[in-house]
Short mmCIF file of C-alpha atoms in Angstrom, two decimals:
data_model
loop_
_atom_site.label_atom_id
_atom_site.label_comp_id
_atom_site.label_asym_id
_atom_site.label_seq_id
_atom_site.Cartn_x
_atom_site.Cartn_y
_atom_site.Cartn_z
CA UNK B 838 106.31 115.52 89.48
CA UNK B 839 106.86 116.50 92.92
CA UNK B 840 110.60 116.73 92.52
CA UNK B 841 112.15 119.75 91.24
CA UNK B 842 113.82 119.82 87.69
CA UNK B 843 113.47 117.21 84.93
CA UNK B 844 110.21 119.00 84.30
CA UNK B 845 109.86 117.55 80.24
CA UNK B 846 110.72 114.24 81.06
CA UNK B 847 107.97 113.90 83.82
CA UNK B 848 105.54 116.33 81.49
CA UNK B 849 104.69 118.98 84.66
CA UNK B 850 101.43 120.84 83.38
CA UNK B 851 103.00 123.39 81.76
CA UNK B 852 102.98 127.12 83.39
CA UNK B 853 100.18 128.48 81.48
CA UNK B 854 97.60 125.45 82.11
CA UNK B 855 98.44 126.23 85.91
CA UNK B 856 97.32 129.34 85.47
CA UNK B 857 94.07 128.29 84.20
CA UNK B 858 93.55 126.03 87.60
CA UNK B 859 95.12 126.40 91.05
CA UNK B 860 97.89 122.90 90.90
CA UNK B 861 99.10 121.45 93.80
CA UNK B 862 102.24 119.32 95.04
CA UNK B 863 104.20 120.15 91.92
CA UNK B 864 107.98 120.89 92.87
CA UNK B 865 108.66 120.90 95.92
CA UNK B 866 111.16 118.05 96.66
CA UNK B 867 114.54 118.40 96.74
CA UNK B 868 116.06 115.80 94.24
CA UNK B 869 118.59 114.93 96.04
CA UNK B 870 115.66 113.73 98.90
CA UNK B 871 115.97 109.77 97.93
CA UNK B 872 113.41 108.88 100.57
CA UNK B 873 110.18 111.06 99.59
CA UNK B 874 107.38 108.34 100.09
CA UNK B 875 103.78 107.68 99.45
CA UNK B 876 103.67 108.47 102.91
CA UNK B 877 104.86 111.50 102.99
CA UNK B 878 102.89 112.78 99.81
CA UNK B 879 99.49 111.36 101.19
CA UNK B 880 100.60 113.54 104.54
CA UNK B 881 100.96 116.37 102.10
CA UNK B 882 97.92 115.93 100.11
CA UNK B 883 95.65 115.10 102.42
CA UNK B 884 95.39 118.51 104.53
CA UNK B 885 95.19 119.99 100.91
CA UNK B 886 92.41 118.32 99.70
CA UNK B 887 90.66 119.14 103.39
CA UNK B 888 91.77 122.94 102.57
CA UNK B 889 90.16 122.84 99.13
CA UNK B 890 86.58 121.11 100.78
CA UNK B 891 86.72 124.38 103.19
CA UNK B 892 86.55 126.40 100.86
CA UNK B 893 83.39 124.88 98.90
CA UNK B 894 85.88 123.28 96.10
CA UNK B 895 86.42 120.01 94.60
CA UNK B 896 89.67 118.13 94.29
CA UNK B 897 90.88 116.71 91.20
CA UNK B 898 93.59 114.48 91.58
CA UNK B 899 95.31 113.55 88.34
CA UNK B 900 97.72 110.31 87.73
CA UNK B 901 100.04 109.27 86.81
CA UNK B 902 101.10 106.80 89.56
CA UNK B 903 97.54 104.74 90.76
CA UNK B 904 99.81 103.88 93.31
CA UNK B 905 99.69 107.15 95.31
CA UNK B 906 95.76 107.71 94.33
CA UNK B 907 95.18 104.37 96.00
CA UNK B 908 96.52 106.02 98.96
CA UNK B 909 94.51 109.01 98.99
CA UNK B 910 91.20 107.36 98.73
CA UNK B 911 91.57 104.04 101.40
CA UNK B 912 93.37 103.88 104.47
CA UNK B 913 96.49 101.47 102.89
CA UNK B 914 99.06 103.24 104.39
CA UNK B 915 101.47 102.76 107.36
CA UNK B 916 103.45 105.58 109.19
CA UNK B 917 106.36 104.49 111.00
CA UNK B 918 107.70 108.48 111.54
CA UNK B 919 107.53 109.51 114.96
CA UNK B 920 106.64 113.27 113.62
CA UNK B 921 105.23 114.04 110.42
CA UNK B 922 107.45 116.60 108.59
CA UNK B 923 106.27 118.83 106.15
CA UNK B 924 109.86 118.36 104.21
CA UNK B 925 111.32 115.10 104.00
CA UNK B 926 114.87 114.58 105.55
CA UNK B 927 117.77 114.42 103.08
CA UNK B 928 119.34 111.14 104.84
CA UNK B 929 118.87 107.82 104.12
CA UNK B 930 115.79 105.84 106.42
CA UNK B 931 115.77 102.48 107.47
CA UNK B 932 114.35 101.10 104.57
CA UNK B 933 117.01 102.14 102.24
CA UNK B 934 119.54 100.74 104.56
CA UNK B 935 118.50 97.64 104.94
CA UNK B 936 117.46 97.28 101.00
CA UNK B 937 121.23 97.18 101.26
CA UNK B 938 121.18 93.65 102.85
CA UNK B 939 121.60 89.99 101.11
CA UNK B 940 117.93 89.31 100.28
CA UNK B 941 118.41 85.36 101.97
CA UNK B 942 119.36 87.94 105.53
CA UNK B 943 116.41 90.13 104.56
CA UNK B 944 113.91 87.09 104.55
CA UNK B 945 115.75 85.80 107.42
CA UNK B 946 115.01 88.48 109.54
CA UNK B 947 111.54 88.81 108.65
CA UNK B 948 110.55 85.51 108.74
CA UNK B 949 111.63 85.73 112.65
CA UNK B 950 109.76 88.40 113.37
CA UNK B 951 106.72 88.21 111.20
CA UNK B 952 106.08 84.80 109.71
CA UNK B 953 102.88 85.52 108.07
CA UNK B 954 104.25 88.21 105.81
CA UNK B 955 107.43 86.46 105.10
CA UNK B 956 105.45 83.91 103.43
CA UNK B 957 103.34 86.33 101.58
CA UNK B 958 106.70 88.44 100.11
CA UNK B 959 108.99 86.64 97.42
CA UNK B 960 112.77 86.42 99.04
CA UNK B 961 113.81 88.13 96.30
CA UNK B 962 111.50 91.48 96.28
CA UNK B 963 113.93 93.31 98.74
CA UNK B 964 111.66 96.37 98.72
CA UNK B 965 108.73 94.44 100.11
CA UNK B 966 110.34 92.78 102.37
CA UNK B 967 112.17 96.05 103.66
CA UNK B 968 109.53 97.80 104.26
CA UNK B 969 107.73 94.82 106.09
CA UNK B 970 111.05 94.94 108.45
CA UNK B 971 111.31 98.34 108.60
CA UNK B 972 107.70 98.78 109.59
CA UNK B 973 108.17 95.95 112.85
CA UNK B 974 111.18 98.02 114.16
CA UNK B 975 109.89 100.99 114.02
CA UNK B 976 106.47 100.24 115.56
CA UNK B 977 107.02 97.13 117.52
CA UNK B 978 104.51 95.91 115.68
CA UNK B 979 104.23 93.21 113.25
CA UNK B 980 103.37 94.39 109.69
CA UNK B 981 100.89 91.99 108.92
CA UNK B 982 99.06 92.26 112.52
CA UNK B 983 98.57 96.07 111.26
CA UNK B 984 97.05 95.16 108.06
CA UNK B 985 94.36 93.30 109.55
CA UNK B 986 93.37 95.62 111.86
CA UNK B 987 92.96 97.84 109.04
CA UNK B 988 91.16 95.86 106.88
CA UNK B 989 88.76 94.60 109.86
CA UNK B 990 87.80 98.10 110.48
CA UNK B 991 84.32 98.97 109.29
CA UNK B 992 84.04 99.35 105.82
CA UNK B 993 87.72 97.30 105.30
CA UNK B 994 88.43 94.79 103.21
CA UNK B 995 91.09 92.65 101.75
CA UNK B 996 92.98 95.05 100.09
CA UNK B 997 93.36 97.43 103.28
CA UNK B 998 90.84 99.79 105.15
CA UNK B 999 87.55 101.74 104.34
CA UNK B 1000 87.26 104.13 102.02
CA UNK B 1001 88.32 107.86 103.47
CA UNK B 1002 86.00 110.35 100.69
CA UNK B 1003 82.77 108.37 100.25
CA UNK B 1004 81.44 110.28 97.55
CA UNK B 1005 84.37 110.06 95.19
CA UNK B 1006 84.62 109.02 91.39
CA UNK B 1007 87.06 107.90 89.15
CA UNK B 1008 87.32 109.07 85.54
CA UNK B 1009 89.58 106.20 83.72
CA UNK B 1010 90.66 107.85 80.21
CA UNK B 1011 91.56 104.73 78.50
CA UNK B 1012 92.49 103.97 74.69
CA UNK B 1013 93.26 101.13 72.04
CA UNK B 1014 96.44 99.46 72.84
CA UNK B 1015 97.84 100.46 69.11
CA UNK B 1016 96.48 104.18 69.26
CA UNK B 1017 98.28 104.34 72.73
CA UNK B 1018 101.77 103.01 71.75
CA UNK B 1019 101.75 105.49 68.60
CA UNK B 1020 100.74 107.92 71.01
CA UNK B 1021 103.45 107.75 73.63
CA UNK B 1022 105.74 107.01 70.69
CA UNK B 1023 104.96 110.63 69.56
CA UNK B 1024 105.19 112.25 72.63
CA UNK B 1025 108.90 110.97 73.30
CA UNK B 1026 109.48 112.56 69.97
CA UNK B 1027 108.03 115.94 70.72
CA UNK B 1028 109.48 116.06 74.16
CA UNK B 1029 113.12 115.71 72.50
CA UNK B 1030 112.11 118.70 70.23
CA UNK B 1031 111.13 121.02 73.31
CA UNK B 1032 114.61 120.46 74.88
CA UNK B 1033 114.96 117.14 76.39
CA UNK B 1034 118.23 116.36 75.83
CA UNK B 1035 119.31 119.87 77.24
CA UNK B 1036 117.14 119.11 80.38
CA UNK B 1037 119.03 115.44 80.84
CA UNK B 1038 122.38 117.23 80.12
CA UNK B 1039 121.75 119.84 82.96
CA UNK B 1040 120.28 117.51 85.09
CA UNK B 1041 122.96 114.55 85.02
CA UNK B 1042 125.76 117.87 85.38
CA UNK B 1043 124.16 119.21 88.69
CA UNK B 1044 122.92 116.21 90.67
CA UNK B 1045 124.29 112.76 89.51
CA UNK B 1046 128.00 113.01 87.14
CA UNK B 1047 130.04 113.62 90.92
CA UNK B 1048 127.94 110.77 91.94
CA UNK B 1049 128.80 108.46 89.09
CA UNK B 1050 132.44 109.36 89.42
CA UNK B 1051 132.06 108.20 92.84
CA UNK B 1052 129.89 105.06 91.45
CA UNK B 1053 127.64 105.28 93.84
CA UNK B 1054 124.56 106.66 91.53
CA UNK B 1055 121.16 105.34 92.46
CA UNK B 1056 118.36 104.19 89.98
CA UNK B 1057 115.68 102.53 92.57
CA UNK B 1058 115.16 105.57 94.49
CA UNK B 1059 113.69 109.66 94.51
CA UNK B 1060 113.85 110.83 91.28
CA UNK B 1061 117.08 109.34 89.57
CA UNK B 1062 114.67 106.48 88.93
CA UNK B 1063 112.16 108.73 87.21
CA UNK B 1064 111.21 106.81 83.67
CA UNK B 1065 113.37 109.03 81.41
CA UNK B 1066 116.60 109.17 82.92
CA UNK B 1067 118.55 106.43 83.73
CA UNK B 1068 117.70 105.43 80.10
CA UNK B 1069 120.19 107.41 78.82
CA UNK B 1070 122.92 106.76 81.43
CA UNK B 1071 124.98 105.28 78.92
CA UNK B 1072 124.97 108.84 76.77
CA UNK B 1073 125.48 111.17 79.34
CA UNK B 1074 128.56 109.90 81.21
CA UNK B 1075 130.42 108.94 77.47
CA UNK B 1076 129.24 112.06 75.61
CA UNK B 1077 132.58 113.67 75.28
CA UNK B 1078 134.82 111.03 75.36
CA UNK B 1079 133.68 108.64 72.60
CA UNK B 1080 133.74 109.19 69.20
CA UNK B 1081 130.69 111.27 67.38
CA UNK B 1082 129.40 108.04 65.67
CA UNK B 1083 129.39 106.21 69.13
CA UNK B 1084 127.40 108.61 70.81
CA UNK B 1085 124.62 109.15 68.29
CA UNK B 1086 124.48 105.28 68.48
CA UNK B 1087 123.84 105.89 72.25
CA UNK B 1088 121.92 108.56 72.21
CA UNK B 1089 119.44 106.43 69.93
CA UNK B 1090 119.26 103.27 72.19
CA UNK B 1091 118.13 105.81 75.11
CA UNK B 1092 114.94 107.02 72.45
CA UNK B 1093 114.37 103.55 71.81
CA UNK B 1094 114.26 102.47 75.36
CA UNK B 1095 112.68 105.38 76.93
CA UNK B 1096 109.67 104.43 74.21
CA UNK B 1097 109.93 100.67 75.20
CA UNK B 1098 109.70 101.46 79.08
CA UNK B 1099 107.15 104.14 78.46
CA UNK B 1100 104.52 101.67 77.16
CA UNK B 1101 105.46 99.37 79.33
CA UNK B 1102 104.71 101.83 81.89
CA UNK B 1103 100.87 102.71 80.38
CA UNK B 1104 100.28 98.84 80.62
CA UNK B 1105 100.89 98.16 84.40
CA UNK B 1106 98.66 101.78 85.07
CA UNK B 1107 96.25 99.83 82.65
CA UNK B 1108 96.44 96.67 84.98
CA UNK B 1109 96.68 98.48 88.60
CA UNK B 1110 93.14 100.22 87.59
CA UNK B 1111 91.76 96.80 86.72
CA UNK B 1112 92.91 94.99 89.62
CA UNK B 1113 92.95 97.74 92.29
CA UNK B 1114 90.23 99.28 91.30
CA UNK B 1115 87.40 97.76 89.04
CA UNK B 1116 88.30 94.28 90.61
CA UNK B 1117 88.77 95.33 94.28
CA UNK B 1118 86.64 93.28 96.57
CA UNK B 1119 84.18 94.99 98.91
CA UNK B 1120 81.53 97.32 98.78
CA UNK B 1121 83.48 100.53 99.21
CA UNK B 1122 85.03 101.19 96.13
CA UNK B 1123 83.97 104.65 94.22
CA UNK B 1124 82.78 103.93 90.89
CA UNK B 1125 84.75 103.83 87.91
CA UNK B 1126 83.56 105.95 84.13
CA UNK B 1127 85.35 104.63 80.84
CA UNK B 1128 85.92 107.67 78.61
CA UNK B 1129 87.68 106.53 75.39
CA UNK B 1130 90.13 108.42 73.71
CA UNK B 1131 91.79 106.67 70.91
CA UNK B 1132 90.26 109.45 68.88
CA UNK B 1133 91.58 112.78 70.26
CA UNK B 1134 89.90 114.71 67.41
CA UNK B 1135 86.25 113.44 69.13
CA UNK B 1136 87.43 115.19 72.67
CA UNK B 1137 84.37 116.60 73.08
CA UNK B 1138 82.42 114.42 72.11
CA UNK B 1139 83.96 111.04 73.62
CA UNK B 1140 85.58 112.58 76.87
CA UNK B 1141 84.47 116.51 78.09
CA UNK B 1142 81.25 116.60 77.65
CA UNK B 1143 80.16 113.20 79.42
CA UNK B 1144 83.03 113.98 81.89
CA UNK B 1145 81.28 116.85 82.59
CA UNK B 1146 77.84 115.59 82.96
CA UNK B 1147 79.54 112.57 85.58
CA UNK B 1148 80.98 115.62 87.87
CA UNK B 1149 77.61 117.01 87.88
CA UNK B 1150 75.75 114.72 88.79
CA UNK B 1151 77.45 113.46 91.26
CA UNK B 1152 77.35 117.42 92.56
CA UNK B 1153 73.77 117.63 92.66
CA UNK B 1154 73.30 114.29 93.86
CA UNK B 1155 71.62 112.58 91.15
CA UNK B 1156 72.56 109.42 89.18
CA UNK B 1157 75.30 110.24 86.16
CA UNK B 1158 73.84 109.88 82.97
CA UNK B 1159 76.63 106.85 82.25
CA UNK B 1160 77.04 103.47 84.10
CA UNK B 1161 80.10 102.50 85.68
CA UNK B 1162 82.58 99.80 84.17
CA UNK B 1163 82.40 97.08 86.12
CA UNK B 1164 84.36 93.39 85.86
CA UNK B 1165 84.17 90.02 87.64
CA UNK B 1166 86.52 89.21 90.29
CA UNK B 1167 89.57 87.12 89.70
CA UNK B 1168 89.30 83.85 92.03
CA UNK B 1169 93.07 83.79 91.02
CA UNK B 1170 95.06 83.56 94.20
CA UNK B 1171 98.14 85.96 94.12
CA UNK B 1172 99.89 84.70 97.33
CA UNK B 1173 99.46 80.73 96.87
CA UNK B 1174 103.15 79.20 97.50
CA UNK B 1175 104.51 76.90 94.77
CA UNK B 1176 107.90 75.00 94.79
CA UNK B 1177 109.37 74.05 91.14
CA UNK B 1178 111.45 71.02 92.05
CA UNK B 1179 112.94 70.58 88.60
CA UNK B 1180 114.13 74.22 88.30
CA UNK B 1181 114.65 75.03 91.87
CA UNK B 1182 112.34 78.29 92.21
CA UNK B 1183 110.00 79.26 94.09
CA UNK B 1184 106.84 80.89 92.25
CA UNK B 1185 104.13 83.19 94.01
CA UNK B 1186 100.61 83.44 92.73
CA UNK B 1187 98.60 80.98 90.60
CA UNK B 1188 98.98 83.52 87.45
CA UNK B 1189 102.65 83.46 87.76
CA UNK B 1190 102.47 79.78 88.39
CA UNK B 1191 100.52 79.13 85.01
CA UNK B 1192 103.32 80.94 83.09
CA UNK B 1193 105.87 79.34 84.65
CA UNK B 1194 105.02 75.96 83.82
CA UNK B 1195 104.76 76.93 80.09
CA UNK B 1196 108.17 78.85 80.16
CA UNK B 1197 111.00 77.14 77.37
CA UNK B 1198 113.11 76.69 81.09
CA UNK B 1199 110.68 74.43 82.99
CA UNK B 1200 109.67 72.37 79.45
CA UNK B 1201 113.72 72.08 79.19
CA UNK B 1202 113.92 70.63 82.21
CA UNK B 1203 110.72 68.35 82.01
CA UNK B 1204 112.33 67.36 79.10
CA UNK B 1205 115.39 66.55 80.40
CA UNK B 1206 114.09 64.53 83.77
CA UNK B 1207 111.65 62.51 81.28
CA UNK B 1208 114.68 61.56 79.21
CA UNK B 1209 116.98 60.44 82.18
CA UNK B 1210 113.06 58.46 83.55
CA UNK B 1211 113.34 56.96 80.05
CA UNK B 1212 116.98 55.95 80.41
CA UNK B 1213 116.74 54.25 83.80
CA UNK B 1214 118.44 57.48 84.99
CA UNK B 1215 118.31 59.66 88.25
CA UNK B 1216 117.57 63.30 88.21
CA UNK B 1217 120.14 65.62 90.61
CA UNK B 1218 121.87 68.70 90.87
CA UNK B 1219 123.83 68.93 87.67
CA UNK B 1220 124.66 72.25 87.88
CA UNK B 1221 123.50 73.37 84.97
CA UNK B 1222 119.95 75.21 86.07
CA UNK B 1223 119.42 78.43 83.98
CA UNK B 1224 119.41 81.73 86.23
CA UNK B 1225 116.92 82.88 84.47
CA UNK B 1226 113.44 82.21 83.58
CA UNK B 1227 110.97 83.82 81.16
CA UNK B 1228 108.28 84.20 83.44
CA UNK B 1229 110.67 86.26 86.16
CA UNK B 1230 110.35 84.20 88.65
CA UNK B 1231 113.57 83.23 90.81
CA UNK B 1232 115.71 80.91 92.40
CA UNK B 1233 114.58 79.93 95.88
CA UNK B 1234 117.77 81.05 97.65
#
């Protein structure tokens, strides 16, 4: 929402709700800018929220992306800029240049210079290990050497420092899976019926057709890879030059994606509030309020009102009316190092590890290896490993 444009398919609060409320940190990037961070929006918001405590106020900041809230409440982050800018440049940084790397040279060069986190990052998650470079040659400092000294600072932990607003809450408006799909559903519906496809169509004309004539069009960065869009890359560059039949066939594999990645989307938010949040170790974690609303027509009932009474009391210093959801701790460890001989890959995290071992490709190959045992055979390369597994994991390189 902080880019300019696209303002249906990222559902911006429209003009009249921002009347009702003062909004912040809506439009203001350049959509061309392909290297606005989490950086530089916590540099942005952070002065603002200071601003609104001046002035006797309270902050509400509304997701969307956990990611970027995470940011604003603990000290997680790393600036590598030498001066802050209030607008971010329009070329490319390191990171994006060296995402443009062989991931095996990535790892490579990481692995030389910081050890530890190479063998934390999977060879193949270029944008982690990117960043992990780019953050060691722009501060001469290992990345991983910087994360502990974060999370050993008081009131740190393992997921990264202490906690910057002490006297915080979070308000998690959750529903039932099924109520949530048919939601979202819907709402991809109505947003093609207040102009979507006009919005996409002006859109892809101004900032990305010269680009795609040029093929060099980017989906993994700034807003081109907004959920919404590159869904319907197939439409926009053949409408015109296909047949009517072809491009309503098009047209309706964008809906149907865009409402596949959509609640795809709602899940992981689901999961990073679990995890980050309700599971993250450490004392200094604000707490969290359930407010349910699979029922939209009990609003007041389910969500305002005890929403309401939460803020309050936490105002006036009291203890809310409603306990906070709380869950056990996973002893699941997300960075253990596993080697699949028999498929050749290299799987990161117990969880992952679990799934893998149950995926058709690893029981094909078991298979396989106990038939050749059987047989008085030898197992070897035979060339015929699958690039592909069902669990995502991936060949070690």
């Amino acid at each position: 929402q902080v880019y300019k444009g696209l303002d249906i398919i990222t559902n911006k609060v429209s003009p009249q709700e921002q009347r009702l409320c003062r909004h912040h940190m809506i439009s203001f990037v350049d959509p061309l800018v392909s290297n606005y961070t989490v950086v530089d929006f916590r540099d942005k918001a952070v002065p603002l929220i200071s601003y609104i405590f001046a002035r006797d106020k309270i902050p509400i900041v509304v997701g969307g992306t956990n990611y970027y809230i995470e940011s604003l409440l603990w000290k997680v982050l790393i600036n590598t800029k030498e001066k802050p800018s209030s607008a971010p440049r329009l070329d490319s940084d390191r990171k994006v240049e060296l995402e443009q790397l062989d991931s095996a040279e990535l790892h490579r060069r990481l692995s030389q210079v910081d050890p530890e986190m190479a063998a934390k990052l999977h060879p193949h998650d270029k944008r982690k290990v990117a960043r992990s470079l780019q953050v060691f040659e722009e501060t001469g400092i290992p990345h991983s050497e910087i994360l502990h000294q974060q999370q050993e600072e008081e009131g740190g932990g393992p997921l990264g420092g202490p906690l910057k607003y002490p006297h915080s809450c979070i308000l998690w408006l959750h529903a039932d899976q099924a109520a949530l799909d048919a939601r979202l559903e819907k709402r991809v519906d109505d947003m093609l019926a207040a102009g979507l496809l006009e919005e996409l169509r002006d859109f892809h004309r101004r900032y990305n057709q010269q680009k795609v004539a040029e093929n060099r069009q980017d989906y993994q960065h700034g807003i081109f890879q907004s959920i919404g869009f590159k869904e319907f890359h197939e439409f926009l560059v053949s409408e015109g030059s296909c047949s009517p039949e072809t491009s309503a066939l098009l047209l309706e594999k964008g809906i149907q994606a865009l409402k596949q990645v959509t609640k795809r989307y709602a899940r992981r938010q689901n999961k990073w509030v679990r995890n980050r949040f309700l599971k993250r170790p450490g004392p200094n974690v604000p707490p969290v309020y359930g407010l349910e609303v699979s029922d939209v027509q009990r609003w007041e009932e389910d969500v305002l009102k005890p929403a309401l009474e939460i803020v309050e009391s936490f105002i006036q210093g009291r203890e809310p009316p409603a306990e906070p959801l709380r869950m056990e701790q996973d002893e699941e460890n997300k960075r253990s190092h596993r080697v699949c001989e028999l498929c050749a890959r290299l799987i990161i995290g117990d969880r992952e590890w679990a799934a893998h071992t149950r995926s058709k490709s690893h029981l094909h190959h078991l298979k396989k290896r106990r038939k050749l045992e059987a047989s008085g055979g030898t197992v070897g390369d035979s060339g015929d490993t699958e690039t592909s597994d069902e669990d995502g994991s991936l060949p070690v390189p």
